[in-house]
């Protein structure tokens, strides 16, 4: 599974970790995140992320 970087703040979404604070379980691929998911650090949308792996 690919990791994704936020273009605004460089937060890395790692699917092996997920985003527990937002209710996203470990093992959740970026593509499976809800459309209303946002960067937990700066608040931008999924459209503002770029794959890095």
Backbone as numpy.savetxt, mean C-alpha at the origin, in Angstrom:
# Nx Ny Nz CAx CAy CAz Cx Cy Cz
4.92 -11.44 -4.60 4.07 -10.25 -4.60 4.96 -9.01 -4.60
4.56 -8.04 -5.38 5.33 -6.81 -5.51 5.07 -5.86 -4.35
6.11 -5.11 -4.01 5.96 -4.01 -3.07 5.70 -2.75 -3.89
5.06 -1.78 -3.26 4.73 -0.52 -3.93 5.19 0.64 -3.06
5.69 1.69 -3.72 6.16 2.88 -3.01 5.21 4.04 -3.27
4.94 4.80 -2.23 4.14 6.02 -2.35 4.99 7.07 -3.04
4.46 7.68 -4.08 5.20 8.70 -4.82 5.31 10.01 -4.04
4.48 10.20 -3.03 4.48 11.45 -2.27 5.42 11.41 -1.06
5.46 10.27 -0.36 6.23 10.25 0.89 7.19 9.06 1.01
7.24 8.20 0.00 8.14 7.03 -0.02 7.76 5.92 0.95
6.53 5.95 1.50 6.04 4.80 2.28 6.05 3.58 1.37
6.46 2.44 1.91 6.49 1.19 1.15 5.35 0.30 1.63
4.46 -0.06 0.69 3.44 -1.07 1.01 4.06 -2.43 0.71
4.23 -3.23 1.75 4.79 -4.57 1.63 3.67 -5.57 1.88
3.30 -6.34 0.85 2.18 -7.27 1.03 2.43 -8.35 2.08
3.68 -8.65 2.39 3.93 -9.65 3.43 3.59 -9.11 4.81
3.54 -7.78 4.94 3.19 -7.13 6.21 1.73 -6.66 6.21
1.26 -6.21 5.04 -0.09 -5.64 4.94 -0.11 -4.25 5.57
-1.25 -3.83 6.02 -1.42 -2.55 6.72 -2.38 -2.78 7.87
-1.89 -3.43 8.93 -2.76 -3.82 10.04 -3.55 -2.66 10.65
-2.95 -1.46 10.68 -3.64 -0.31 11.26 -4.87 0.08 10.45
-4.89 -0.30 9.18 -6.03 -0.01 8.30 -6.90 -1.23 8.07
-6.61 -2.33 8.78 -7.40 -3.54 8.65 -7.02 -4.41 7.47
-5.82 -4.20 6.91 -5.36 -5.00 5.77 -4.43 -6.08 6.30
-4.83 -7.33 6.12 -4.10 -8.47 6.66 -2.80 -8.73 5.90
-1.80 -9.26 6.59 -0.59 -9.70 5.91 -0.94 -10.69 4.80
-0.21 -10.61 3.69 -0.47 -11.49 2.55 -1.41 -10.88 1.53
-1.89 -9.65 1.76 -2.80 -8.99 0.83 -2.02 -8.28 -0.26
-2.15 -8.72 -1.53 -1.44 -8.03 -2.61 -1.99 -6.62 -2.81
-1.15 -5.73 -3.30 -1.55 -4.33 -3.51 -2.80 -4.25 -4.37
-2.87 -5.08 -5.40 -4.01 -5.06 -6.31 -5.33 -5.40 -5.62
-5.25 -6.11 -4.50 -6.46 -6.51 -3.77 -6.88 -5.49 -2.70
-6.09 -4.43 -2.52 -6.48 -3.41 -1.54 -7.78 -2.75 -1.98
-8.62 -2.35 -1.05 -9.86 -1.66 -1.43 -9.55 -0.38 -2.19
-10.43 0.02 -3.08 -10.21 1.23 -3.88 -10.13 2.48 -3.01
-10.73 2.44 -1.83 -10.67 3.62 -0.96 -9.51 3.57 0.03
-8.60 2.59 -0.13 -7.40 2.53 0.71 -6.51 3.73 0.38
-5.81 4.24 1.37 -4.93 5.39 1.17 -3.63 5.17 1.93
-2.61 5.92 1.58 -1.31 5.84 2.23 -1.49 6.17 3.72
-1.02 5.28 4.61 -1.20 5.54 6.03 -0.34 6.69 6.56
0.66 7.11 5.79 1.51 8.21 6.25 1.06 9.57 5.75
0.68 9.65 4.45 0.39 10.98 3.90 -1.02 11.12 3.32
-1.74 10.00 3.17 -3.14 10.08 2.77 -3.44 10.07 1.28
-2.42 9.88 0.41 -2.72 9.83 -1.02 -3.38 8.50 -1.38
-3.96 8.42 -2.56 -4.69 7.22 -2.99 -3.77 6.18 -3.61
-4.34 5.01 -3.90 -3.59 3.93 -4.54 -2.97 4.36 -5.86
-3.61 5.29 -6.57 -3.11 5.74 -7.86 -1.74 6.42 -7.75
-1.39 6.84 -6.54 -0.12 7.53 -6.32 1.00 6.60 -5.86
0.86 5.31 -6.12 1.87 4.30 -5.77 2.46 3.71 -7.04
3.73 3.34 -6.95 4.46 2.75 -8.07 5.08 1.42 -7.62
5.01 0.36 -8.45 5.66 -0.90 -8.07 7.17 -0.72 -8.01
7.80 -1.39 -7.04 9.26 -1.27 -6.91 9.97 -2.62 -7.03
9.27 -3.73 -7.04 9.92 -5.05 -7.18 9.48 -5.69 -8.47
